[in-house]
Amino acid sequence: MAKLWSGRFTKDTNKLVDEFTASISFDQKLANQDIEGSLAHVQMLGECGIITLDEAKTIQAGLQTILEKLEKGEVEFSVEHEDVHMNLEKLLIDEIGPVGGKLHTGRSRNDQVATDMHLYLRTKTKAIVELLEKVQSAIITQAKDNIKTILPGYTHLQRAQPVSFAHHLLAYFWMFERDKERLQDSLKRINILPLGAGALAGTTFPINRDRVAELLEFDDVYPNSMDAVSDRDFILEFLSIASILMVHLSRLSEEMVIWSSQEFQFIELDDSFCTGSSIMPQKKNPDVPELLRGKTGRVFGDLVGLLTVLKGLPLAYNKDLQEDKEGMFDTADTLEGSLTLLAPMLETMTVNDMKMRSAVTQDYSNATDIADYLATKGMPFRQAHEVIGKIVIYAIEKEKYLLDLDMDEYKSFSALFEEDVFDYLEPEHVVGARKSKGGTAAEQIEQQLELAEGKL
Ligand code: ARG
């Protein structure tokens, strides 16, 4: 099978080289984008008189036919034609004859492949933003149902201060909001057109890059042809944003695993989102959040992989750049898969508010509140902290919680204690008293929810 570039060669390529250098097995994912770019390119070639308008129409019709065949699964790609670009060009020439060979006028695979990747990431970035919003809505739904649900808030995974479960969940809303902002911002840099840069230096043909940008709905064209063909920052950026997003997903997943354990029993994941054990009949495993947590590894790997590929590459195109694709596809698929599952898993989980509430009554997480109580009565906070520390040691020795101590016991630590201390110690009071902006008190959560809903 003759290669599209066989002119300069006197021997066939070694089969192993064909297999080693080919990217068609994975870059066929870009077939639609490649055709989209070609349609715009050929339109411009026709309009600029570089080829005739008739030739442009014939080529466009041929590309449309291939597009239809692709959709019907009637296209066969071959390793001999190395990548999606040359496969499609070969198919076009087979379809419409030698005029198909005019498609590649004034362009190179280098600006072509970069354009395909920009088009691909633009679509994926927008799709991921939409999926993130579904997750955010699911969080809001659960939060609205759980403003009054109280559970221990943790620091160092030690019970710290009770919080509303809505407040805890909404923390993730804001993480995902930042991820969304980063993705949306990255669109500015994705939406720049490389096509027209040629192999690296531009082209001798009187092309109109701005027209192609307009046809493909790019905001601008790369101002430097060498940068255009070798820039992969937009992919690095996507992988970085994705990595941060996966950190958030992974942290939330970890909490879901912990909360659904026998030890916590704070939530129960819906049966449809869990799996069983092949040997232990009693098991109901949180495989989905575990896998979401685990998939973080491959996304970080994709980022580090591409950083490593790019480091030290001289300008402009190098074949190493072909290694930019699989990681990008993998990360996009991973994010789509993960976010698609997360939303319904969050929506269908059962919140065990009794378990959460009773956890709060069996700890010392209200200790700060009696320190604040003494501080409000004039004792310096540092001193109050010391006094309450002593009360906690005393209570632990007596195997009691702070609410179980009586007035005489409190008085023996400070004369400032009065009957109202017991109200201060109730979990509802402890949570409700944190009315500072962004705090866990119900009225603050209501405001937070309003802000959150405004973001969707
Ligand atoms: N398959 C190649 C890639 O993905 C396309 C660009 C090839 N360019 C070249 N000069 N060999 O990077």
Coordinates of C-alpha atoms and ligand atoms in Angstrom, one line a residue:
M1 CA 0.0 0.0 0.0
A2 CA 1.7 3.3 -1.1
K3 CA 2.2 5.8 1.6
L4 CA 1.1 9.4 1.1
W5 CA 4.7 10.5 1.6
S6 CA 6.4 7.6 -0.3
G7 CA 7.9 9.8 -3.0
R8 CA 11.2 10.3 -1.2
F9 CA 11.6 6.6 -0.3
T10 CA 13.1 3.7 -2.1
K11 CA 12.1 1.0 0.4
D12 CA 8.9 0.0 2.2
T13 CA 8.7 0.8 5.9
N14 CA 9.6 -2.0 8.2
K15 CA 6.3 -3.5 9.5
L16 CA 7.5 -3.1 13.1
V17 CA 8.2 0.6 12.4
D18 CA 4.7 1.0 11.0
E19 CA 3.2 -0.5 14.2
F20 CA 5.5 1.4 16.5
T21 CA 4.9 4.8 15.0
A22 CA 1.2 4.5 14.1
S23 CA -1.3 6.4 16.2
I24 CA -4.4 5.3 14.4
S25 CA -5.4 2.8 17.1
F26 CA -6.1 5.8 19.4
D27 CA -6.2 9.0 17.4
Q28 CA -9.2 7.7 15.4
K29 CA -11.1 9.3 18.3
L30 CA -10.3 12.6 16.6
A31 CA -11.9 11.6 13.3
N32 CA -14.9 14.0 13.6
Q33 CA -12.7 16.9 14.7
D34 CA -10.3 16.1 11.8
I35 CA -13.1 16.3 9.3
E36 CA -14.5 19.4 10.9
G37 CA -11.2 21.1 10.6
S38 CA -10.7 19.9 7.0
L39 CA -14.2 21.2 6.0
A40 CA -13.3 24.7 7.2
H41 CA -9.8 24.6 5.7
V42 CA -11.1 23.6 2.3
Q43 CA -13.8 26.2 2.4
M44 CA -11.2 28.8 3.0
L45 CA -8.9 27.4 0.2
G46 CA -11.9 27.8 -2.2
E47 CA -12.8 31.3 -1.0
C48 CA -9.2 32.4 -1.3
G49 CA -8.9 31.1 -4.9
I50 CA -6.1 28.6 -3.8
I51 CA -8.3 25.8 -5.3
T52 CA -11.4 26.4 -7.3
L53 CA -14.8 26.6 -5.6
D54 CA -15.9 23.5 -7.5
E55 CA -12.9 21.6 -6.2
A56 CA -13.7 22.8 -2.7
K57 CA -17.3 21.6 -3.0
T58 CA -16.2 18.2 -4.3
I59 CA -13.8 17.7 -1.4
Q60 CA -16.4 18.8 1.1
A61 CA -18.9 16.4 -0.4
G62 CA -16.3 13.6 -0.2
L63 CA -15.6 14.5 3.5
Q64 CA -19.3 14.5 4.3
T65 CA -19.6 11.0 2.7
I66 CA -16.8 9.8 4.9
L67 CA -18.4 11.3 7.9
E68 CA -21.6 9.4 7.2
K69 CA -19.7 6.2 6.7
L70 CA -17.9 6.8 10.0
E71 CA -21.2 7.2 11.8
K72 CA -22.4 3.9 10.3
G73 CA -19.2 2.2 11.3
E74 CA -18.3 1.5 7.6
V75 CA -14.9 3.0 7.7
E76 CA -11.8 0.9 8.0
F77 CA -8.5 2.5 9.2
S78 CA -5.1 1.0 8.5
V79 CA -1.9 1.0 10.3
E80 CA 0.0 1.6 7.0
H81 CA -1.5 5.1 6.9
E82 CA -0.2 5.7 10.4
D83 CA -2.6 8.2 11.8
V84 CA -6.2 9.6 11.5
H85 CA -5.1 12.5 9.3
M86 CA -3.5 10.3 6.6
N87 CA -6.1 7.7 6.8
L88 CA -8.9 10.2 6.2
E89 CA -7.0 11.8 3.4
K90 CA -6.4 8.4 1.8
L91 CA -10.1 7.6 2.2
L92 CA -11.0 10.9 0.6
I93 CA -8.8 10.3 -2.4
D94 CA -10.3 6.8 -2.8
E95 CA -13.7 8.4 -2.6
I96 CA -13.4 11.4 -5.0
G97 CA -10.1 10.7 -6.9
P98 CA -6.9 12.8 -7.2
V99 CA -8.7 16.1 -6.5
G100 CA -8.8 14.9 -2.9
G101 CA -5.1 15.4 -2.9
K102 CA -5.7 19.2 -2.9
L103 CA -7.1 19.1 0.6
H104 CA -3.7 19.2 2.2
T105 CA -2.7 22.4 0.3
G106 CA -1.3 25.0 2.7
R107 CA -1.4 22.9 5.8
S108 CA 0.6 20.2 7.6
R109 CA -0.3 17.4 9.9
N110 CA 1.4 19.5 12.6
D111 CA -1.1 22.3 12.5
Q112 CA -3.8 19.9 11.7
V113 CA -3.3 17.6 14.7
A114 CA -3.0 20.6 17.0
T115 CA -6.3 21.9 15.7
D116 CA -8.0 18.6 16.2
M117 CA -6.9 18.5 19.8
H118 CA -8.2 22.0 20.4
L119 CA -11.5 21.1 19.0
Y120 CA -11.7 17.9 21.0
L121 CA -10.8 19.6 24.3
R122 CA -13.2 22.4 23.7
T123 CA -16.1 19.9 23.5
K124 CA -14.9 17.8 26.4
T125 CA -14.3 20.8 28.6
K126 CA -17.8 22.1 28.1
A127 CA -19.3 18.6 28.7
I128 CA -17.3 18.3 31.9
V129 CA -18.5 21.6 33.1
E130 CA -22.1 20.4 32.6
L131 CA -21.5 17.2 34.5
L132 CA -19.9 19.2 37.3
E133 CA -23.1 21.3 37.5
K134 CA -25.1 18.1 37.9
V135 CA -22.9 17.1 40.8
Q136 CA -23.3 20.5 42.3
S137 CA -27.1 20.3 42.0
A138 CA -27.0 16.9 43.7
I139 CA -25.0 18.4 46.5
I140 CA -27.5 21.3 46.9
T141 CA -30.5 18.8 47.0
Q142 CA -28.9 16.8 49.8
A143 CA -27.8 20.0 51.6
K144 CA -31.3 21.4 51.5
D145 CA -32.6 18.2 53.2
N146 CA -29.9 18.3 55.8
I147 CA -29.6 21.8 57.2
K148 CA -30.7 20.5 60.6
T149 CA -28.7 17.3 60.5
I150 CA -25.9 17.6 62.9
L151 CA -22.7 15.5 62.9
P152 CA -19.3 15.8 64.3
G153 CA -17.0 18.0 62.3
Y154 CA -13.4 16.7 62.4
T155 CA -9.9 18.0 62.4
H156 CA -7.1 15.4 62.4
L157 CA -10.0 13.0 62.0
Q158 CA -10.7 13.7 65.7
R159 CA -14.1 15.1 66.6
A160 CA -13.6 18.8 66.7
Q161 CA -16.9 20.8 66.7
P162 CA -20.4 19.7 65.6
V163 CA -21.5 21.0 62.2
S164 CA -24.5 20.8 60.0
F165 CA -24.3 18.0 57.4
A166 CA -25.5 20.5 54.8
H167 CA -22.5 22.7 55.6
H168 CA -20.1 19.8 55.3
L169 CA -21.5 18.8 51.9
L170 CA -21.5 22.4 50.6
A171 CA -17.8 22.6 51.2
Y172 CA -17.5 20.3 48.2
F173 CA -19.9 22.5 46.2
W174 CA -17.3 25.3 46.4
M175 CA -14.4 23.0 45.4
F176 CA -16.3 21.9 42.3
E177 CA -17.2 25.6 41.7
R178 CA -13.5 26.4 41.5
D179 CA -12.9 23.5 39.2
K180 CA -15.7 24.8 37.0
E181 CA -14.2 28.3 36.9
R182 CA -10.8 26.9 36.0
L183 CA -12.3 24.9 33.2
Q184 CA -14.2 27.8 31.9
D185 CA -11.2 30.0 32.1
S186 CA -9.1 27.5 30.2
L187 CA -11.5 27.7 27.3
K188 CA -9.9 31.1 26.5
R189 CA -6.6 29.3 25.7
I190 CA -8.2 26.3 24.1
N191 CA -10.2 28.5 21.7
I192 CA -7.1 29.7 19.7
L193 CA -6.6 28.2 16.2
P194 CA -3.3 26.6 15.3
L195 CA -4.3 25.8 11.7
G196 CA -2.5 27.8 9.0
A197 CA 0.8 27.5 10.9
G198 CA 1.9 24.9 8.4
A199 CA 4.6 22.5 9.4
L200 CA 6.2 25.2 11.5
A201 CA 6.9 28.4 9.6
G202 CA 3.6 29.3 7.9
T203 CA 2.8 28.7 4.2
T204 CA 3.5 30.2 0.8
F205 CA -0.2 30.0 -0.1
P206 CA -2.3 33.2 0.4
I207 CA -4.5 31.6 3.1
N208 CA -6.9 33.4 5.4
R209 CA -6.4 32.0 9.0
D210 CA -9.0 34.4 10.4
R211 CA -11.6 33.0 8.1
V212 CA -10.9 29.4 9.3
A213 CA -11.0 30.6 12.9
E214 CA -14.4 32.2 12.2
L215 CA -15.7 29.0 10.5
L216 CA -14.5 26.8 13.4
E217 CA -15.7 29.4 16.0
F218 CA -12.3 30.0 17.5
D219 CA -11.7 33.4 19.2
D220 CA -8.3 34.0 17.6
V221 CA -5.4 32.4 15.8
Y222 CA -2.0 31.7 17.3
P223 CA 0.2 34.7 16.5
N224 CA 3.4 32.5 16.1
S225 CA 3.4 29.5 13.8
M226 CA 6.1 27.7 15.7
D227 CA 4.3 28.1 19.0
A228 CA 1.0 27.0 17.3
V229 CA 2.4 23.6 16.3
S230 CA 4.3 22.8 19.4
D231 CA 2.1 24.2 22.1
R232 CA 0.5 21.6 24.4
D233 CA 0.0 23.9 27.3
F234 CA -3.7 23.7 26.8
I235 CA -3.6 20.0 27.4
L236 CA -1.3 20.3 30.3
E237 CA -3.7 22.8 31.7
F238 CA -6.6 20.5 31.2
L239 CA -4.8 17.7 32.9
S240 CA -3.8 20.0 35.8
I241 CA -7.4 21.1 36.3
A242 CA -8.5 17.5 36.0
S243 CA -6.0 16.5 38.7
I244 CA -7.2 19.1 41.1
L245 CA -10.8 18.0 40.3
M246 CA -9.9 14.4 41.0
V247 CA -8.4 15.5 44.4
H248 CA -11.8 16.8 45.3
L249 CA -13.6 13.8 44.0
S250 CA -11.2 11.6 45.9
R251 CA -11.6 13.4 49.1
L252 CA -15.4 13.3 48.9
S253 CA -15.2 9.6 48.0
E254 CA -13.0 8.9 50.9
E255 CA -15.5 10.5 53.2
M256 CA -18.3 8.4 51.7
V257 CA -16.3 5.3 52.3
I258 CA -15.7 6.2 55.9
W259 CA -19.3 7.4 56.5
S260 CA -20.7 4.2 55.1
S261 CA -18.5 2.0 57.2
Q262 CA -19.9 -0.1 60.1
E263 CA -18.0 2.1 62.5
F264 CA -19.6 5.3 61.4
Q265 CA -22.9 4.4 59.7
F266 CA -23.5 8.0 58.9
I267 CA -24.8 7.3 55.4
E268 CA -25.9 4.3 53.5
L269 CA -25.2 4.2 49.8
D270 CA -28.0 2.9 47.6
D271 CA -27.8 -0.8 46.8
S272 CA -27.6 0.1 43.1
F273 CA -24.3 1.8 43.7
C274 CA -22.7 -0.9 45.8
T275 CA -21.4 -4.4 45.1
G276 CA -21.1 -7.6 47.0
S277 CA -18.3 -9.9 47.9
S278 CA -17.7 -13.3 46.2
I279 CA -17.0 -14.9 49.6
M280 CA -18.5 -12.9 52.4
P281 CA -22.3 -12.8 52.0
Q282 CA -22.8 -9.9 54.5
K283 CA -20.6 -7.5 52.5
K284 CA -22.0 -4.4 50.8
N285 CA -18.9 -2.6 49.4
P286 CA -18.7 1.0 48.4
D287 CA -16.8 0.1 45.2
V288 CA -17.9 3.2 43.4
P289 CA -16.4 5.8 45.7
E290 CA -13.4 3.6 46.1
L291 CA -12.9 3.5 42.4
L292 CA -13.4 7.2 42.1
R293 CA -10.7 7.6 44.7
G294 CA -8.5 5.1 42.9
K295 CA -8.9 6.7 39.5
T296 CA -7.2 9.8 40.8
G297 CA -3.9 7.9 40.2
R298 CA -4.3 7.6 36.5
V299 CA -5.2 11.2 36.0
F300 CA -2.2 12.4 38.0
G301 CA -0.2 9.9 35.9
D302 CA -1.5 11.4 32.7
L303 CA -0.4 14.9 33.9
V304 CA 3.0 13.8 34.9
G305 CA 3.3 11.8 31.7
L306 CA 2.7 14.8 29.5
L307 CA 4.8 17.1 31.6
T308 CA 7.7 14.6 31.1
V309 CA 7.1 14.3 27.4
L310 CA 7.2 18.0 26.9
K311 CA 10.1 18.8 29.1
G312 CA 13.2 19.5 27.0
L313 CA 11.6 19.2 23.6
P314 CA 13.2 21.6 21.1
L315 CA 10.9 23.6 18.8
A316 CA 8.9 22.9 16.9
Y317 CA 7.0 19.6 16.2
N318 CA 8.7 16.4 17.4
K319 CA 7.2 12.9 17.1
D320 CA 7.2 12.8 20.9
L321 CA 4.2 15.0 20.8
Q322 CA 2.1 12.1 19.5
E323 CA 2.3 10.9 23.1
D324 CA 0.0 13.8 24.1
K325 CA -3.2 12.0 23.1
E326 CA -3.9 8.8 25.1
G327 CA -3.5 10.6 28.5
M328 CA -5.8 13.4 27.4
F329 CA -8.4 10.9 26.2
D330 CA -8.0 8.8 29.3
T331 CA -8.5 11.8 31.6
A332 CA -11.5 13.1 29.7
D333 CA -13.1 9.7 29.8
T334 CA -12.3 9.3 33.5
L335 CA -13.8 12.6 34.4
E336 CA -16.9 12.0 32.4
G337 CA -17.4 8.5 33.8
S338 CA -16.7 9.6 37.4
L339 CA -18.9 12.7 37.4
T340 CA -21.7 10.9 35.7
L341 CA -21.8 8.4 38.5
L342 CA -21.2 10.8 41.4
A343 CA -24.4 12.8 40.9
P344 CA -26.9 10.0 41.2
M345 CA -24.8 8.3 43.9
L346 CA -25.1 11.5 46.0
E347 CA -28.7 11.9 45.3
T348 CA -29.7 8.4 46.3
M349 CA -27.6 8.0 49.4
T350 CA -29.5 7.8 52.7
V351 CA -28.4 10.1 55.5
N352 CA -28.6 8.5 58.9
D353 CA -29.3 11.6 60.9
M354 CA -29.9 9.7 64.1
K355 CA -26.5 8.1 64.0
M356 CA -24.9 11.5 63.3
R357 CA -26.8 13.2 66.0
S358 CA -26.0 10.5 68.6
A359 CA -22.3 10.7 67.7
V360 CA -22.3 14.3 68.6
T361 CA -23.7 13.6 72.1
Q362 CA -20.9 11.1 72.8
D363 CA -17.9 13.3 72.5
Y364 CA -16.4 16.5 73.8
S365 CA -16.9 18.5 70.6
N366 CA -18.8 21.1 72.5
A367 CA -15.7 22.0 74.6
T368 CA -14.9 25.1 72.6
D369 CA -18.4 26.4 73.4
I370 CA -17.9 26.4 77.1
A371 CA -14.5 28.1 76.6
D372 CA -16.3 30.7 74.6
Y373 CA -19.0 30.8 77.4
L374 CA -16.4 31.7 80.0
A375 CA -14.7 34.2 77.5
T376 CA -18.0 35.9 77.0
K377 CA -18.3 36.3 80.7
G378 CA -14.9 38.1 80.8
M379 CA -12.3 35.4 81.3
P380 CA -9.5 35.7 78.8
F381 CA -9.9 33.0 76.2
R382 CA -6.5 31.5 76.8
Q383 CA -7.4 31.0 80.5
A384 CA -10.8 29.7 79.7
H385 CA -9.2 27.1 77.3
E386 CA -7.0 26.0 80.2
V387 CA -10.0 25.7 82.6
I388 CA -12.1 23.6 80.1
G389 CA -9.1 21.4 79.4
K390 CA -9.1 20.5 83.1
I391 CA -12.9 19.9 83.0
V392 CA -12.4 17.6 80.0
I393 CA -9.8 15.5 81.9
Y394 CA -12.1 15.4 84.9
A395 CA -15.0 14.3 82.8
I396 CA -13.0 11.6 81.0
E397 CA -11.9 10.2 84.4
K398 CA -15.5 10.2 85.6
E399 CA -16.6 8.6 82.3
K400 CA -19.0 11.4 81.7
Y401 CA -19.7 13.9 78.8
L402 CA -19.8 17.6 79.4
L403 CA -23.6 17.7 79.5
D404 CA -23.6 15.0 82.3
L405 CA -21.6 17.1 84.8
D406 CA -23.7 18.9 87.4
M407 CA -23.7 22.6 88.4
D408 CA -21.5 21.9 91.5
E409 CA -18.9 20.2 89.4
Y410 CA -18.9 23.2 87.0
K411 CA -18.7 25.7 89.9
S412 CA -15.7 23.9 91.3
F413 CA -13.8 24.9 88.2
S414 CA -15.0 28.5 87.9
A415 CA -17.5 30.7 89.7
L416 CA -18.5 32.2 86.4
F417 CA -20.6 29.1 85.5
E418 CA -24.4 29.4 85.8
E419 CA -27.3 27.2 84.9
D420 CA -27.4 28.5 81.3
V421 CA -24.2 26.6 80.5
F422 CA -26.2 23.5 79.9
D423 CA -28.1 25.2 77.0
Y424 CA -24.8 26.2 75.5
L425 CA -23.7 22.6 75.4
E426 CA -26.6 21.3 73.4
P427 CA -25.5 20.4 69.9
E428 CA -28.2 22.5 68.3
H429 CA -27.0 25.5 70.2
V430 CA -23.4 24.7 69.4
V431 CA -24.1 24.6 65.7
G432 CA -26.6 27.5 65.8
A433 CA -24.3 29.8 67.6
R434 CA -21.8 29.8 64.7
K435 CA -23.5 32.6 62.9
S436 CA -20.3 34.3 61.6
K437 CA -20.2 34.7 57.8
G438 CA -19.6 31.4 56.2
G439 CA -20.3 29.6 59.5
T440 CA -22.4 26.5 60.1
A441 CA -25.5 28.2 61.7
A442 CA -28.7 27.5 59.7
E443 CA -29.2 31.1 58.6
Q444 CA -25.6 31.2 57.3
I445 CA -26.2 28.0 55.4
E446 CA -29.4 29.5 53.9
Q447 CA -27.3 32.3 52.6
Q448 CA -24.7 30.0 51.3
L449 CA -27.3 27.9 49.5
E450 CA -28.6 31.1 47.9
L451 CA -25.1 31.9 46.7
A452 CA -24.6 28.4 45.5
E453 CA -27.9 28.2 43.6
G454 CA -26.9 31.5 41.9
K455 CA -23.9 29.7 40.4
L456 CA -25.9 27.2 38.5
Ligands
ARG1 N1 0.1 11.4 14.4 C1 0.9 12.6 14.6 C2 0.7 13.1 16.0 O1 -0.2 12.7 16.6 C3 0.4 13.7 13.6 C4 1.5 14.7 13.3 C5 2.6 14.1 12.6 N2 3.5 15.0 12.1 C6 4.7 14.6 11.6 N3 5.4 15.6 11.1 N4 5.1 13.4 11.7 O2 1.4 13.9 16.5

